Every structure is written in structure tokens, then in C-alpha cells.
Amino acid sequence: MLAELFASSGLGASALALVAVTFLGGGVIKGALGLGLPVVVLAVLAPTLGLQAALALFLAPGLVSNVWQAVSGPYLRSVAARLWPFLAAAMVGIALGVQVLAGEDTRALEALLGVLLMVYSAVSLATPQIPPPGRREPWMGPLAGGLGGVMFGMTGVFIVPGILYVQALGMERDRLVQALGLIFLTISGTLAVAMGSHGLVTPGLFVVSLAAIPFVLLGFLIGQRLRRYISEDSFRRLFFVGLIGASLFTVWRSLFA
């Protein structure tokens, strides 16, 4: 039965091996830097398996990797009270974005994914100081959440402008970490429901997504150990430079291949 489900995913042995290696590598990056799992998965799998399949495969690891981060800590109630308009707008945006994703041709969306990953990498390398919204938070929060949700529903990238806005709120580190866990848990769950309602998550792809979880966890443990032997700043810069290269390939392939 399990073998039949794997076969129904439409992925051959080489594609399944690529999925395993990608999630292992994404887990290493997340363990070493505390971020990077979704962008690694999308940068590698979207150009090779297609954007719809890449997003479907990320759903289970994305949910599992953020549950503990969301509920571990004393700030869940306070960050939820502050961010609920942002999160509600993001959920609506995701539903709209997935309607676009469900279209037959996703080549333009794959090009957009590449552009967003390049913007994310450039911003991360430059580490600019984004001014806090201040008194504009009541309307900027839903606006950033809604736009980020549309981008996430179409491409799987919520960073622009969603996470950039949250980082500008000036939360202390522990509160921000828990807030990001809540945000990614919420948007990943919403994406799963929205994609499922459009028939974009087949039983076979979901089984492969579940099977990817151990590879993420193993990679995460390896990445945590690597922290002891490498410079986090150097590794971070190397990662984002490599991500820019992968993003350029994604744009080129979607437009010209």
C-alpha cells in the first residue's frame, strides 16, 4: 500500500532521492543558521519538479518544524493578540494566491519566486535597518500580511513583505522567535488547506512530504553540530550568495528553458 502511494506521487527514484537530499540539506541550513529550510526546498525543487509539487512536498515538514517553535515560550498569547490582524489578512491573501497557483502554467510564478528569493538574499546580506511602523501599525500590519499572503500562496515565499514587516516591529529575540513560529505555523496550515481544496496535494505527494520529515530532523541535528566548527557569519554569507545563484537559475529556466 505504501509503495503504491509513493508510486502515485508521480516521482521516480531519482526525484525521490533529490527530495531526500534537498530536505536533508535544508535541515542542515536551518540547524546551522536557524532559517532557510523553505527557501532551500523551493530553490532546488521548484525548477526541477515544478512549483506546485515543491509546495505540496514542503507542507508536512513546514508544519512540523514550526509547531514546537510556536508553542514553546511564554509569549504565545501576547504575540497572537498583537499579530491577529496581520495573520487574518495573510490567510485571506493565501487563499487568493493559491487560486493563481492552481492555474495550468506556473512558469511566470516560478520566475517571480526566483526574483523574491534574490530580494530576500540581498536584504539578508545587506541587513538594513527597517524603520518600525509606529502609529501606522493598525493598517500596515494587515497590508503587509495580506500582500505577504498573496506572495506565499503563489510562490511559497512570505518574507517579502511579510517577515520584513514583522522584523521591523522591534520585538526582543525570544518573543520574535515565537512570533515567527506562530506565523509560519498559521500560514503553512492555511496553505495546506487552500492547496488541498484545489486538488494540488495528492495522497502520493503527501506521503512523500511526510517521509521527508526525518531527513529534515537529521539535517537539523547535523547543522547544530556544525555550529561548533564554522563561523556562522561566513556560512550565512555563503548560503545567501549561493541562493542568489540558484534564484538566477530559477528565473532563467522559467523564462527561457
PDB file of C-alpha atoms in Angstrom:
ATOM      1  CA  MET A   1       0.000   0.000   0.000  1.00  0.00           C
ATOM      2  CA  LEU A   2       2.764   2.435   0.960  1.00  0.00           C
ATOM      3  CA  ALA A   3       4.722   1.594  -2.188  1.00  0.00           C
ATOM      4  CA  GLU A   4       1.617   2.281  -4.252  1.00  0.00           C
ATOM      5  CA  LEU A   5       1.206   5.692  -2.620  1.00  0.00           C
ATOM      6  CA  PHE A   6       4.833   6.561  -3.355  1.00  0.00           C
ATOM      7  CA  ALA A   7       4.312   5.465  -6.957  1.00  0.00           C
ATOM      8  CA  SER A   8       1.135   7.563  -7.218  1.00  0.00           C
ATOM      9  CA  SER A   9       3.154  10.691  -6.397  1.00  0.00           C
ATOM     10  CA  GLY A  10       4.479  10.598  -9.944  1.00  0.00           C
ATOM     11  CA  LEU A  11       8.061  10.911  -8.713  1.00  0.00           C
ATOM     12  CA  GLY A  12      10.656   8.434  -9.928  1.00  0.00           C
ATOM     13  CA  ALA A  13      13.568   7.068  -7.923  1.00  0.00           C
ATOM     14  CA  SER A  14      15.894   9.914  -8.927  1.00  0.00           C
ATOM     15  CA  ALA A  15      13.294  12.536  -8.000  1.00  0.00           C
ATOM     16  CA  LEU A  16      12.671  10.884  -4.615  1.00  0.00           C
ATOM     17  CA  ALA A  17      16.428  10.846  -3.970  1.00  0.00           C
ATOM     18  CA  LEU A  18      16.588  14.547  -4.849  1.00  0.00           C
ATOM     19  CA  VAL A  19      13.740  15.268  -2.418  1.00  0.00           C
ATOM     20  CA  ALA A  20      15.542  13.403   0.383  1.00  0.00           C
ATOM     21  CA  VAL A  21      18.859  15.200  -0.248  1.00  0.00           C
ATOM     22  CA  THR A  22      17.126  18.585  -0.525  1.00  0.00           C
ATOM     23  CA  PHE A  23      15.289  18.257   2.790  1.00  0.00           C
ATOM     24  CA  LEU A  24      18.443  16.933   4.443  1.00  0.00           C
ATOM     25  CA  GLY A  25      20.391  19.945   3.153  1.00  0.00           C
ATOM     26  CA  GLY A  26      17.606  22.330   4.132  1.00  0.00           C
ATOM     27  CA  GLY A  27      17.624  20.848   7.630  1.00  0.00           C
ATOM     28  CA  VAL A  28      21.397  21.384   7.863  1.00  0.00           C
ATOM     29  CA  ILE A  29      20.966  25.045   6.907  1.00  0.00           C
ATOM     30  CA  LYS A  30      18.146  25.532   9.420  1.00  0.00           C
ATOM     31  CA  GLY A  31      20.175  23.827  12.150  1.00  0.00           C
ATOM     32  CA  ALA A  32      23.240  25.952  11.453  1.00  0.00           C
ATOM     33  CA  LEU A  33      21.542  29.302  10.867  1.00  0.00           C
ATOM     34  CA  GLY A  34      18.055  28.947  12.357  1.00  0.00           C
ATOM     35  CA  LEU A  35      16.444  29.680   8.975  1.00  0.00           C
ATOM     36  CA  GLY A  36      16.494  28.710   5.317  1.00  0.00           C
ATOM     37  CA  LEU A  37      14.530  25.437   5.088  1.00  0.00           C
ATOM     38  CA  PRO A  38      11.678  26.648   2.830  1.00  0.00           C
ATOM     39  CA  VAL A  39      13.888  28.683   0.519  1.00  0.00           C
ATOM     40  CA  VAL A  40      16.287  25.742   0.030  1.00  0.00           C
ATOM     41  CA  VAL A  41      13.391  23.426  -0.784  1.00  0.00           C
ATOM     42  CA  LEU A  42      11.811  25.863  -3.224  1.00  0.00           C
ATOM     43  CA  ALA A  43      15.088  26.919  -4.861  1.00  0.00           C
ATOM     44  CA  VAL A  44      16.008  23.287  -5.611  1.00  0.00           C
ATOM     45  CA  LEU A  45      12.681  21.540  -6.189  1.00  0.00           C
ATOM     46  CA  ALA A  46      10.627  24.218  -7.987  1.00  0.00           C
ATOM     47  CA  PRO A  47      12.887  24.311 -11.084  1.00  0.00           C
ATOM     48  CA  THR A  48      13.116  20.509 -11.215  1.00  0.00           C
ATOM     49  CA  LEU A  49       9.718  19.199 -10.064  1.00  0.00           C
ATOM     50  CA  GLY A  50       7.542  22.271 -10.588  1.00  0.00           C
ATOM     51  CA  LEU A  51       6.317  24.903  -8.151  1.00  0.00           C
ATOM     52  CA  GLN A  52       3.052  23.154  -7.266  1.00  0.00           C
ATOM     53  CA  ALA A  53       4.807  19.880  -6.383  1.00  0.00           C
ATOM     54  CA  ALA A  54       7.553  21.677  -4.427  1.00  0.00           C
ATOM     55  CA  LEU A  55       4.996  23.489  -2.286  1.00  0.00           C
ATOM     56  CA  ALA A  56       2.997  20.307  -1.709  1.00  0.00           C
ATOM     57  CA  LEU A  57       6.122  18.444  -0.600  1.00  0.00           C
ATOM     58  CA  PHE A  58       7.042  21.181   1.868  1.00  0.00           C
ATOM     59  CA  LEU A  59       3.696  21.171   3.706  1.00  0.00           C
ATOM     60  CA  ALA A  60       4.295  18.413   6.287  1.00  0.00           C
ATOM     61  CA  PRO A  61       7.893  19.384   7.191  1.00  0.00           C
ATOM     62  CA  GLY A  62       6.836  23.040   7.280  1.00  0.00           C
ATOM     63  CA  LEU A  63       4.060  22.343   9.770  1.00  0.00           C
ATOM     64  CA  VAL A  64       6.061  20.005  11.992  1.00  0.00           C
ATOM     65  CA  SER A  65       9.158  22.210  12.119  1.00  0.00           C
ATOM     66  CA  ASN A  66       7.165  25.175  13.432  1.00  0.00           C
ATOM     67  CA  VAL A  67       4.744  23.625  15.959  1.00  0.00           C
ATOM     68  CA  TRP A  68       7.275  23.498  18.780  1.00  0.00           C
ATOM     69  CA  GLN A  69       8.648  26.956  17.981  1.00  0.00           C
ATOM     70  CA  ALA A  70       5.125  28.411  18.113  1.00  0.00           C
ATOM     71  CA  VAL A  71       4.034  26.907  21.439  1.00  0.00           C
ATOM     72  CA  SER A  72       7.366  26.872  23.290  1.00  0.00           C
ATOM     73  CA  GLY A  73       7.642  30.041  25.343  1.00  0.00           C
ATOM     74  CA  PRO A  74       5.542  32.460  27.402  1.00  0.00           C
ATOM     75  CA  TYR A  75       4.659  34.896  24.606  1.00  0.00           C
ATOM     76  CA  LEU A  76       2.087  32.998  22.539  1.00  0.00           C
ATOM     77  CA  ARG A  77      -0.939  34.897  23.851  1.00  0.00           C
ATOM     78  CA  SER A  78       0.671  38.332  23.587  1.00  0.00           C
ATOM     79  CA  VAL A  79       2.067  37.860  20.069  1.00  0.00           C
ATOM     80  CA  ALA A  80      -1.240  36.383  18.892  1.00  0.00           C
ATOM     81  CA  ALA A  81      -3.111  39.394  20.308  1.00  0.00           C
ATOM     82  CA  ARG A  82      -0.767  41.776  18.514  1.00  0.00           C
ATOM     83  CA  LEU A  83      -0.494  39.929  15.208  1.00  0.00           C
ATOM     84  CA  TRP A  84      -4.025  38.607  14.661  1.00  0.00           C
ATOM     85  CA  PRO A  85      -4.945  41.299  12.068  1.00  0.00           C
ATOM     86  CA  PHE A  86      -1.680  40.542  10.258  1.00  0.00           C
ATOM     87  CA  LEU A  87      -2.369  36.792  10.363  1.00  0.00           C
ATOM     88  CA  ALA A  88      -6.040  37.133   9.325  1.00  0.00           C
ATOM     89  CA  ALA A  89      -5.064  39.227   6.311  1.00  0.00           C
ATOM     90  CA  ALA A  90      -2.326  36.715   5.446  1.00  0.00           C
ATOM     91  CA  MET A  91      -4.844  33.853   5.448  1.00  0.00           C
ATOM     92  CA  VAL A  92      -7.099  35.737   3.040  1.00  0.00           C
ATOM     93  CA  GLY A  93      -4.098  36.577   0.851  1.00  0.00           C
ATOM     94  CA  ILE A  94      -3.001  32.931   0.759  1.00  0.00           C
ATOM     95  CA  ALA A  95      -6.439  31.838  -0.447  1.00  0.00           C
ATOM     96  CA  LEU A  96      -6.223  34.383  -3.279  1.00  0.00           C
ATOM     97  CA  GLY A  97      -2.642  33.436  -4.132  1.00  0.00           C
ATOM     98  CA  VAL A  98      -3.409  29.710  -4.340  1.00  0.00           C
ATOM     99  CA  GLN A  99      -6.154  30.437  -6.861  1.00  0.00           C
ATOM    100  CA  VAL A 100      -3.429  31.821  -9.128  1.00  0.00           C
ATOM    101  CA  LEU A 101      -1.117  28.896  -8.309  1.00  0.00           C
ATOM    102  CA  ALA A 102      -3.849  26.454  -9.345  1.00  0.00           C
ATOM    103  CA  GLY A 103      -3.631  27.736 -12.932  1.00  0.00           C
ATOM    104  CA  GLU A 104      -2.141  25.433 -15.515  1.00  0.00           C
ATOM    105  CA  ASP A 105       1.018  27.443 -16.353  1.00  0.00           C
ATOM    106  CA  THR A 106       3.225  28.332 -13.369  1.00  0.00           C
ATOM    107  CA  ARG A 107       6.289  29.486 -15.349  1.00  0.00           C
ATOM    108  CA  ALA A 108       5.642  33.154 -14.522  1.00  0.00           C
ATOM    109  CA  LEU A 109       5.208  32.271 -10.845  1.00  0.00           C
ATOM    110  CA  GLU A 110       8.498  30.359 -10.878  1.00  0.00           C
ATOM    111  CA  ALA A 111      10.199  33.454 -12.294  1.00  0.00           C
ATOM    112  CA  LEU A 112       8.556  35.534  -9.540  1.00  0.00           C
ATOM    113  CA  LEU A 113       9.821  33.004  -6.986  1.00  0.00           C
ATOM    114  CA  GLY A 114      13.367  33.492  -8.273  1.00  0.00           C
ATOM    115  CA  VAL A 115      13.049  37.284  -8.036  1.00  0.00           C
ATOM    116  CA  LEU A 116      11.673  37.107  -4.472  1.00  0.00           C
ATOM    117  CA  LEU A 117      14.494  34.800  -3.381  1.00  0.00           C
ATOM    118  CA  MET A 118      17.034  37.210  -4.844  1.00  0.00           C
ATOM    119  CA  VAL A 119      15.426  40.120  -2.978  1.00  0.00           C
ATOM    120  CA  TYR A 120      15.416  38.069   0.229  1.00  0.00           C
ATOM    121  CA  SER A 121      19.090  37.169  -0.201  1.00  0.00           C
ATOM    122  CA  ALA A 122      20.119  40.742  -0.985  1.00  0.00           C
ATOM    123  CA  VAL A 123      18.237  42.111   2.022  1.00  0.00           C
ATOM    124  CA  SER A 124      19.709  39.440   4.290  1.00  0.00           C
ATOM    125  CA  LEU A 125      23.247  40.220   3.108  1.00  0.00           C
ATOM    126  CA  ALA A 126      22.761  43.972   3.469  1.00  0.00           C
ATOM    127  CA  THR A 127      20.923  43.686   6.846  1.00  0.00           C
ATOM    128  CA  PRO A 128      19.286  47.116   6.501  1.00  0.00           C
ATOM    129  CA  GLN A 129      17.592  48.755   9.471  1.00  0.00           C
ATOM    130  CA  ILE A 130      13.911  48.895   8.543  1.00  0.00           C
ATOM    131  CA  PRO A 131      12.056  51.613  10.485  1.00  0.00           C
ATOM    132  CA  PRO A 132       9.265  50.413  12.825  1.00  0.00           C
ATOM    133  CA  PRO A 133       5.687  51.158  11.708  1.00  0.00           C
ATOM    134  CA  GLY A 134       4.804  53.025  14.915  1.00  0.00           C
ATOM    135  CA  ARG A 135       1.321  54.531  14.777  1.00  0.00           C
ATOM    136  CA  ARG A 136       0.836  53.086  11.282  1.00  0.00           C
ATOM    137  CA  GLU A 137       0.812  49.509  12.634  1.00  0.00           C
ATOM    138  CA  PRO A 138      -3.037  49.173  12.663  1.00  0.00           C
ATOM    139  CA  TRP A 139      -3.172  49.470   8.867  1.00  0.00           C
ATOM    140  CA  MET A 140       0.355  48.451   7.882  1.00  0.00           C
ATOM    141  CA  GLY A 141       0.040  45.089   9.657  1.00  0.00           C
ATOM    142  CA  PRO A 142      -2.940  43.838   7.618  1.00  0.00           C
ATOM    143  CA  LEU A 143      -1.461  45.323   4.433  1.00  0.00           C
ATOM    144  CA  ALA A 144       1.887  43.552   4.896  1.00  0.00           C
ATOM    145  CA  GLY A 145       0.141  40.341   5.966  1.00  0.00           C
ATOM    146  CA  GLY A 146      -2.236  40.381   3.008  1.00  0.00           C
ATOM    147  CA  LEU A 147       0.472  41.085   0.429  1.00  0.00           C
ATOM    148  CA  GLY A 148       2.772  38.522   2.032  1.00  0.00           C
ATOM    149  CA  GLY A 149      -0.063  36.002   1.983  1.00  0.00           C
ATOM    150  CA  VAL A 150      -0.687  36.507  -1.731  1.00  0.00           C
ATOM    151  CA  MET A 151       3.032  36.026  -2.425  1.00  0.00           C
ATOM    152  CA  PHE A 152       3.109  32.944  -0.189  1.00  0.00           C
ATOM    153  CA  GLY A 153       0.057  31.410  -1.856  1.00  0.00           C
ATOM    154  CA  MET A 154       1.564  31.920  -5.305  1.00  0.00           C
ATOM    155  CA  THR A 155       5.238  31.137  -4.630  1.00  0.00           C
ATOM    156  CA  GLY A 156       5.741  29.811  -1.081  1.00  0.00           C
ATOM    157  CA  VAL A 157       7.777  32.903  -0.086  1.00  0.00           C
ATOM    158  CA  PHE A 158       6.343  35.021   2.733  1.00  0.00           C
ATOM    159  CA  ILE A 159       9.460  37.049   3.500  1.00  0.00           C
ATOM    160  CA  VAL A 160       8.626  39.926   1.137  1.00  0.00           C
ATOM    161  CA  PRO A 161       6.961  41.887   2.649  1.00  0.00           C
ATOM    162  CA  GLY A 162       5.544  39.762   5.487  1.00  0.00           C
ATOM    163  CA  ILE A 163       8.575  38.789   7.551  1.00  0.00           C
ATOM    164  CA  LEU A 164      10.406  42.037   6.770  1.00  0.00           C
ATOM    165  CA  TYR A 165       7.480  43.872   8.393  1.00  0.00           C
ATOM    166  CA  VAL A 166       7.495  41.632  11.476  1.00  0.00           C
ATOM    167  CA  GLN A 167      11.238  42.114  11.916  1.00  0.00           C
ATOM    168  CA  ALA A 168      10.650  45.878  11.939  1.00  0.00           C
ATOM    169  CA  LEU A 169       8.308  45.634  14.948  1.00  0.00           C
ATOM    170  CA  GLY A 170      11.286  45.651  17.306  1.00  0.00           C
ATOM    171  CA  MET A 171      10.414  42.537  19.330  1.00  0.00           C
ATOM    172  CA  GLU A 172      13.101  41.118  21.592  1.00  0.00           C
ATOM    173  CA  ARG A 173      14.725  37.931  20.304  1.00  0.00           C
ATOM    174  CA  ASP A 174      12.729  35.301  22.252  1.00  0.00           C
ATOM    175  CA  ARG A 175       9.405  36.978  21.502  1.00  0.00           C
ATOM    176  CA  LEU A 176      10.313  37.326  17.822  1.00  0.00           C
ATOM    177  CA  VAL A 177      11.307  33.659  17.548  1.00  0.00           C
ATOM    178  CA  GLN A 178       7.964  32.560  18.990  1.00  0.00           C
ATOM    179  CA  ALA A 179       6.100  35.057  16.804  1.00  0.00           C
ATOM    180  CA  LEU A 180       7.805  33.678  13.686  1.00  0.00           C
ATOM    181  CA  GLY A 181       6.880  30.140  14.758  1.00  0.00           C
ATOM    182  CA  LEU A 182       3.224  31.182  15.112  1.00  0.00           C
ATOM    183  CA  ILE A 183       3.287  32.971  11.759  1.00  0.00           C
ATOM    184  CA  PHE A 184       4.814  30.077   9.823  1.00  0.00           C
ATOM    185  CA  LEU A 185       2.553  27.544  11.525  1.00  0.00           C
ATOM    186  CA  THR A 186      -0.507  29.624  10.605  1.00  0.00           C
ATOM    187  CA  ILE A 187       0.452  30.287   7.005  1.00  0.00           C
ATOM    188  CA  SER A 188       1.654  26.702   6.409  1.00  0.00           C
ATOM    189  CA  GLY A 189      -1.642  25.331   7.739  1.00  0.00           C
ATOM    190  CA  THR A 190      -3.626  27.777   5.625  1.00  0.00           C
ATOM    191  CA  LEU A 191      -1.584  26.875   2.548  1.00  0.00           C
ATOM    192  CA  ALA A 192      -2.220  23.172   3.141  1.00  0.00           C
ATOM    193  CA  VAL A 193      -5.992  23.731   3.335  1.00  0.00           C
ATOM    194  CA  ALA A 194      -6.053  26.042   0.318  1.00  0.00           C
ATOM    195  CA  MET A 195      -3.938  23.719  -1.851  1.00  0.00           C
ATOM    196  CA  GLY A 196      -5.981  20.720  -0.758  1.00  0.00           C
ATOM    197  CA  SER A 197      -9.216  22.477  -1.745  1.00  0.00           C
ATOM    198  CA  HIS A 198      -7.820  22.960  -5.257  1.00  0.00           C
ATOM    199  CA  GLY A 199      -6.633  19.353  -5.548  1.00  0.00           C
ATOM    200  CA  LEU A 200      -2.946  20.310  -5.555  1.00  0.00           C
ATOM    201  CA  VAL A 201      -1.963  17.879  -2.772  1.00  0.00           C
ATOM    202  CA  THR A 202      -2.377  14.290  -3.914  1.00  0.00           C
ATOM    203  CA  PRO A 203      -2.150  11.377  -1.425  1.00  0.00           C
ATOM    204  CA  GLY A 204       1.128  10.325  -3.042  1.00  0.00           C
ATOM    205  CA  LEU A 205       2.736  13.756  -2.663  1.00  0.00           C
ATOM    206  CA  PHE A 206       1.507  13.972   0.931  1.00  0.00           C
ATOM    207  CA  VAL A 207       3.116  10.630   1.786  1.00  0.00           C
ATOM    208  CA  VAL A 208       6.407  11.801   0.275  1.00  0.00           C
ATOM    209  CA  SER A 209       6.057  15.030   2.273  1.00  0.00           C
ATOM    210  CA  LEU A 210       5.632  13.011   5.489  1.00  0.00           C
ATOM    211  CA  ALA A 211       8.604  10.833   4.567  1.00  0.00           C
ATOM    212  CA  ALA A 212      10.759  13.971   4.231  1.00  0.00           C
ATOM    213  CA  ILE A 213      10.344  14.877   7.924  1.00  0.00           C
ATOM    214  CA  PRO A 214      13.090  12.527   9.249  1.00  0.00           C
ATOM    215  CA  PHE A 215      15.550  13.938   6.721  1.00  0.00           C
ATOM    216  CA  VAL A 216      14.814  17.470   7.948  1.00  0.00           C
ATOM    217  CA  LEU A 217      15.289  16.445  11.576  1.00  0.00           C
ATOM    218  CA  LEU A 218      18.552  14.615  10.799  1.00  0.00           C
ATOM    219  CA  GLY A 219      19.833  17.604   8.857  1.00  0.00           C
ATOM    220  CA  PHE A 220      18.847  19.905  11.709  1.00  0.00           C
ATOM    221  CA  LEU A 221      20.941  17.882  14.175  1.00  0.00           C
ATOM    222  CA  ILE A 222      23.911  17.916  11.789  1.00  0.00           C
ATOM    223  CA  GLY A 223      23.571  21.674  11.329  1.00  0.00           C
ATOM    224  CA  GLN A 224      23.525  22.258  15.077  1.00  0.00           C
ATOM    225  CA  ARG A 225      26.798  20.342  15.413  1.00  0.00           C
ATOM    226  CA  LEU A 226      28.351  22.295  12.529  1.00  0.00           C
ATOM    227  CA  ARG A 227      27.798  25.495  14.502  1.00  0.00           C
ATOM    228  CA  ARG A 228      30.684  24.473  16.754  1.00  0.00           C
ATOM    229  CA  TYR A 229      33.190  24.290  13.914  1.00  0.00           C
ATOM    230  CA  ILE A 230      32.242  27.031  11.441  1.00  0.00           C
ATOM    231  CA  SER A 231      31.802  30.776  11.530  1.00  0.00           C
ATOM    232  CA  GLU A 232      28.063  31.406  11.452  1.00  0.00           C
ATOM    233  CA  ASP A 233      28.548  34.771   9.722  1.00  0.00           C
ATOM    234  CA  SER A 234      30.727  33.285   6.966  1.00  0.00           C
ATOM    235  CA  PHE A 235      28.378  30.341   6.480  1.00  0.00           C
ATOM    236  CA  ARG A 236      25.414  32.721   6.346  1.00  0.00           C
ATOM    237  CA  ARG A 237      27.031  34.848   3.651  1.00  0.00           C
ATOM    238  CA  LEU A 238      27.991  31.786   1.615  1.00  0.00           C
ATOM    239  CA  PHE A 239      24.431  30.469   1.865  1.00  0.00           C
ATOM    240  CA  PHE A 240      22.829  33.677   0.604  1.00  0.00           C
ATOM    241  CA  VAL A 241      25.353  34.098  -2.220  1.00  0.00           C
ATOM    242  CA  GLY A 242      24.581  30.525  -3.283  1.00  0.00           C
ATOM    243  CA  LEU A 243      20.852  31.246  -3.007  1.00  0.00           C
ATOM    244  CA  ILE A 244      21.236  34.207  -5.370  1.00  0.00           C
ATOM    245  CA  GLY A 245      22.874  31.862  -7.887  1.00  0.00           C
ATOM    246  CA  ALA A 246      20.063  29.324  -7.529  1.00  0.00           C
ATOM    247  CA  SER A 247      17.494  32.117  -7.899  1.00  0.00           C
ATOM    248  CA  LEU A 248      19.091  33.321 -11.126  1.00  0.00           C
ATOM    249  CA  PHE A 249      18.902  29.761 -12.467  1.00  0.00           C
ATOM    250  CA  THR A 250      15.215  29.564 -11.483  1.00  0.00           C
ATOM    251  CA  VAL A 251      14.425  32.798 -13.338  1.00  0.00           C
ATOM    252  CA  TRP A 252      16.436  31.732 -16.410  1.00  0.00           C
ATOM    253  CA  ARG A 253      14.846  28.287 -16.562  1.00  0.00           C
ATOM    254  CA  SER A 254      11.293  29.573 -16.153  1.00  0.00           C
ATOM    255  CA  LEU A 255      11.681  32.204 -18.858  1.00  0.00           C
ATOM    256  CA  PHE A 256      13.994  30.630 -21.431  1.00  0.00           C
ATOM    257  CA  ALA A 257      14.257  26.859 -20.931  1.00  0.00           C
TER     258      ALA A 257
END
